Every structure is written in C-alpha cells, then in structure tokens.
Coordinates of C-alpha atoms and ligand atoms in Angstrom, one line a residue:
M1 CA 97.9 100.9 83.9
V2 CA 94.6 102.6 84.5
E3 CA 92.6 100.8 81.8
N4 CA 94.2 97.3 82.3
Q5 CA 94.8 97.1 86.0
L6 CA 92.8 99.7 88.0
M7 CA 89.4 99.9 86.3
P8 CA 89.0 96.1 85.8
R9 CA 89.7 95.6 89.5
G10 CA 87.0 98.0 90.6
I11 CA 88.6 101.4 91.1
K12 CA 85.8 103.8 90.3
D13 CA 86.7 107.2 91.7
I14 CA 87.2 109.3 88.5
R15 CA 89.4 111.7 90.4
V16 CA 91.7 108.9 91.5
L17 CA 91.9 107.4 88.0
D18 CA 92.6 110.8 86.5
A19 CA 95.4 111.5 89.1
M20 CA 97.0 108.2 88.3
R21 CA 96.8 108.9 84.6
K22 CA 98.4 112.3 85.1
I23 CA 101.3 111.6 87.6
P24 CA 104.3 110.0 85.8
R25 CA 105.1 106.9 88.0
H26 CA 108.4 106.2 86.2
L27 CA 109.9 109.3 87.7
F28 CA 109.6 107.8 91.1
V29 CA 111.2 104.5 90.3
D30 CA 114.9 103.5 90.2
E31 CA 116.3 104.3 86.8
S32 CA 117.1 100.6 86.1
M33 CA 113.5 99.7 86.8
Q34 CA 111.8 102.4 84.8
Y35 CA 110.8 100.0 82.0
K36 CA 108.6 98.3 84.6
A37 CA 107.1 101.5 86.1
Y38 CA 103.6 100.9 84.8
D39 CA 103.5 97.1 85.6
D40 CA 101.2 95.6 88.1
T41 CA 103.9 95.2 90.8
P42 CA 105.6 97.0 93.7
L43 CA 109.2 98.2 92.8
P44 CA 112.4 99.2 94.6
A45 CA 112.5 102.8 95.8
G46 CA 116.1 102.7 97.2
E47 CA 117.2 102.0 100.8
E48 CA 115.5 98.6 100.7
Q49 CA 112.1 100.4 100.6
T50 CA 109.4 99.9 98.0
I51 CA 107.0 102.0 95.9
S52 CA 103.6 100.2 96.3
Q53 CA 101.8 98.4 93.5
P54 CA 99.6 100.8 91.5
Y55 CA 96.5 99.0 92.5
M56 CA 97.4 99.4 96.2
V57 CA 98.0 103.1 95.8
A58 CA 94.7 103.4 93.9
I59 CA 92.6 101.5 96.5
M60 CA 94.2 103.4 99.4
T61 CA 93.6 106.7 97.7
E62 CA 90.0 105.8 96.9
L63 CA 89.3 104.8 100.5
L64 CA 90.5 108.2 101.7
E65 CA 87.4 109.8 100.0
L66 CA 89.3 113.0 99.1
K67 CA 87.2 115.9 97.7
G68 CA 89.9 118.4 97.3
S69 CA 90.3 120.6 100.4
E70 CA 91.5 118.1 103.0
R71 CA 94.6 118.4 105.1
V72 CA 96.3 115.0 104.7
L73 CA 99.1 113.4 106.8
E74 CA 101.1 110.7 105.1
I75 CA 103.5 108.5 107.1
G76 CA 106.2 106.8 104.9
T77 CA 107.0 109.2 102.0
G78 CA 109.2 106.6 100.3
S79 CA 109.5 107.4 96.6
G80 CA 107.0 110.2 96.9
Y81 CA 104.6 108.7 94.4
Q82 CA 101.6 108.3 96.8
A83 CA 102.4 111.8 98.2
A84 CA 102.2 113.3 94.6
I85 CA 98.8 111.6 94.1
L86 CA 97.6 113.0 97.4
A87 CA 98.9 116.5 96.5
E88 CA 96.9 116.4 93.3
L89 CA 93.7 115.4 95.1
S90 CA 93.6 117.2 98.4
G91 CA 94.2 120.7 99.8
H92 CA 97.6 120.2 101.6
V93 CA 99.8 117.2 102.3
Y94 CA 102.2 116.7 105.2
T95 CA 104.4 113.7 104.5
V96 CA 106.9 112.2 107.0
E97 CA 109.7 109.8 106.2
R98 CA 112.3 108.4 108.6
L99 CA 115.1 108.1 106.0
G100 CA 116.5 111.5 104.9
S101 CA 117.8 110.4 101.5
L102 CA 114.4 109.1 100.4
S103 CA 112.6 112.3 101.6
K104 CA 115.1 114.5 99.8
R105 CA 114.7 112.7 96.5
A106 CA 110.9 112.6 96.8
G107 CA 110.9 116.3 97.5
E108 CA 113.0 117.1 94.4
I109 CA 110.7 115.1 92.1
I110 CA 107.5 116.4 93.5
R111 CA 108.7 120.1 93.4
A112 CA 109.9 119.5 89.8
L113 CA 106.3 118.4 88.9
G114 CA 105.1 121.7 90.2
Y115 CA 103.3 120.8 93.5
S116 CA 103.7 123.4 96.2
N117 CA 100.9 122.2 98.6
I118 CA 103.2 119.6 100.3
N119 CA 105.5 119.7 103.2
F120 CA 108.2 117.1 103.9
R121 CA 109.7 116.1 107.3
V122 CA 112.3 113.6 108.3
S123 CA 111.3 112.0 111.6
D124 CA 109.5 109.1 113.3
G125 CA 106.1 109.3 111.7
T126 CA 104.5 107.2 114.4
L127 CA 104.6 110.4 116.5
G128 CA 102.7 112.3 113.8
W129 CA 103.2 116.0 113.1
P130 CA 101.6 117.6 116.2
E131 CA 102.4 121.2 115.2
E132 CA 100.2 120.8 112.1
A133 CA 97.4 118.7 113.7
P134 CA 94.5 118.0 113.4
F135 CA 94.4 116.3 110.0
D136 CA 91.2 115.3 108.0
R137 CA 93.0 112.3 106.6
I138 CA 95.9 110.2 107.8
I139 CA 97.5 107.5 105.6
I140 CA 100.2 105.2 106.8
T141 CA 102.1 103.4 103.9
A142 CA 104.1 101.0 106.1
G143 CA 102.9 98.0 108.0
A144 CA 101.9 98.9 111.6
P145 CA 101.4 96.5 114.6
E146 CA 98.5 98.8 115.6
L147 CA 97.2 102.2 114.7
P148 CA 99.7 104.5 116.5
E149 CA 98.0 106.4 119.3
P150 CA 99.5 109.8 118.5
L151 CA 98.1 109.5 115.0
T152 CA 94.6 108.7 116.1
E153 CA 94.8 111.7 118.4
Q154 CA 95.8 114.0 115.6
L155 CA 92.9 112.9 113.4
S156 CA 90.0 115.4 113.3
E157 CA 86.4 114.6 114.1
G158 CA 84.8 112.9 111.1
G159 CA 88.3 112.2 109.7
I160 CA 89.6 109.0 108.2
I161 CA 92.8 107.1 109.1
L162 CA 94.0 104.3 106.8
A163 CA 96.8 101.8 107.5
P164 CA 98.1 98.3 106.9
V165 CA 97.8 96.7 110.4
G166 CA 98.9 93.3 111.5
G167 CA 102.1 91.2 111.5
R168 CA 105.5 92.2 110.4
F169 CA 105.3 90.4 107.1
S170 CA 101.6 90.7 106.2
Q171 CA 98.8 93.0 107.2
Q172 CA 95.2 93.9 106.6
L173 CA 94.2 97.3 105.3
I174 CA 92.2 99.0 108.0
K175 CA 90.1 102.1 107.5
A176 CA 88.8 103.9 110.6
R177 CA 86.6 107.0 110.9
K178 CA 86.5 109.2 114.0
N179 CA 82.9 109.5 115.2
N180 CA 82.2 111.4 118.4
G181 CA 85.8 110.8 119.4
E182 CA 85.5 107.0 118.8
L183 CA 87.2 105.1 116.0
I184 CA 84.8 103.0 113.8
R185 CA 87.1 100.4 112.1
V186 CA 86.4 98.5 108.9
S187 CA 88.8 95.9 107.6
H188 CA 89.6 95.8 103.8
T189 CA 92.1 93.9 101.6
P190 CA 95.0 91.8 102.9
C191 CA 98.4 93.4 102.0
V192 CA 102.1 93.3 102.4
F193 CA 104.0 96.5 103.3
V194 CA 107.5 97.1 104.7
P195 CA 107.5 97.6 108.5
L196 CA 106.6 100.9 110.1
V197 CA 109.7 101.3 112.3
G198 CA 109.4 103.7 115.3
R199 CA 108.3 104.4 118.8
Y200 CA 104.6 103.3 118.2
G201 CA 105.6 100.9 115.4
W202 CA 108.1 98.0 115.1
K203 CA 111.6 97.9 116.6
E204 CA 114.5 98.6 114.2
S205 CA 114.6 96.1 111.2
L206 CA 115.5 92.5 112.0
Ligands
SAH1 N1 104.2 105.8 100.1 C1 105.5 105.3 99.5 C2 105.7 103.8 99.9 C3 106.4 103.8 101.1 S1 107.2 102.3 101.6 C4 105.5 105.4 98.0 O1 104.5 105.9 97.4 O2 106.5 105.2 97.4 C5 107.2 102.7 103.3 C6 108.1 103.9 103.8 O3 107.8 104.1 105.1 C7 109.6 103.6 103.7 O4 110.2 104.6 102.9 C8 110.1 103.6 105.1 O5 111.4 104.2 105.3 C9 109.0 104.5 105.8 N2 108.9 104.4 107.2 C10 109.0 103.3 108.0 N3 108.8 103.6 109.3 C11 108.6 104.9 109.3 C12 108.3 105.9 110.4 N4 108.2 105.5 111.7 N5 108.1 107.2 110.1 C13 108.2 107.6 108.8 N6 108.5 106.8 107.7 C14 108.6 105.4 108.0

C-alpha cells in the first residue's frame, strides 16, 4: 500500500508513511472485506459509513503537518483508522462520532493496539469539544457544507483545520490556518465523503 499507492502519488512525509506501514488497516475493516483492506479504495465501516481510501487518509494526515505534540480534534471517528494514525503522530487525539456503535468499536480496536492518548465522544461533532478546546489541529472526515463555526472558534492561533467542503455528494479538500484570528484558506484535491450531519452540517440523511 505504501510503496505502490502512497509514495508514487507524492506522499513524502516519512512519519506519515511509517505510521501507515505500522497501523494494521485490516483490523478496522468489516471482516468480509478484510482481503481488500490494503487496496486503493474506500471500504464499508458499518452503519452505511466508510473508511476512507488510504491515499485520502495519507494526504489529509500529511496536510496536518503533525510534529508529535499537537492536540488534535477529529470529527467523524468512523472505523477509527484515521484516529489511530493521528494518535501515532500527535500528542493527544479527541475524536467525536455521532453513531455510538461505531465509536465503541473504534475505541475497542484502538485500545487493543495500545494507544492511550485518545479520547472518544459520541455527539454532534459540528459543535466541537468545547471543554477541551483549543486544538492545534482539527480534521473533519465527513463532507461539510461549510467549515462549522464552533470548530473554527476552537482552533488555536497558528492552528490548522482541514475538511472536505462543498456539496452533499462531492467536495473539495480545504485547509485553513488561523493567522491573527483570521482563516487563510487553501483549496486542495476534489474528494467524496459521506455527509457531515449535524447542527452546523447537513440535515439528517436523505
Ligand atoms: N475517519 C473515518 C472515516 C469516517 S466516515 C475513518 O478513518 O474510518 C465519516 C464519519 O463521520 C461517519 O462515521 C459518520 O457517522 C460521522 N459523522 C457524520 N456527521 C457527524 C457529526 N456531526 N459528528 C460526528 N460524526 C459525524
């Protein structure tokens, strides 16, 4: 996966490549799909949600510019695969999922892998995690109509927020950095994520 998919497509951050070599992706995938766990494709994660394509996880993680000590907020725990990568590469991860069954399963897998620098919460992630704010990095792994305001408020000065932003069925990966209280936005690759459903996201599924 790392040699055939990620490196040829330009993922360069050694720490990201090492983390993706280390974390067993097949543990986060439905059992019936485990034979495809290292393929170049998104896969079902239960409850009609998906575990993102490895390349998308890699590019998003690289764009976060993690050095090792950051406090990271993730919205959309899903399978927990991205959260495990973040736990490997940052200081502490706070991950929020709206569906309790997914959060529970992700928590079990990640704890079994030995990570203790991660907290799980079941709630509407568009509201963030105010009790633990501010965060140095915020990553939304579901498609948002706009960057949710509570999240941009919970981002620290100099921090980075990353999210797929756009329509319900296709988005653009947006990276924004907080500079003197203002967000400087840069647009990256087009992408397709399941909708971010919540108060500052989309209404309940169609
Ligand atoms: N990061 C995940 C991929 C997540 S798919 C992984 O590595 O597997 C998107 C997830 O976002 C889904 O599990 C979905 O239930 C969740 N989600 C959607 N809206 C949300 C919200 N408002 N708050 C928290 N989670 C949300």
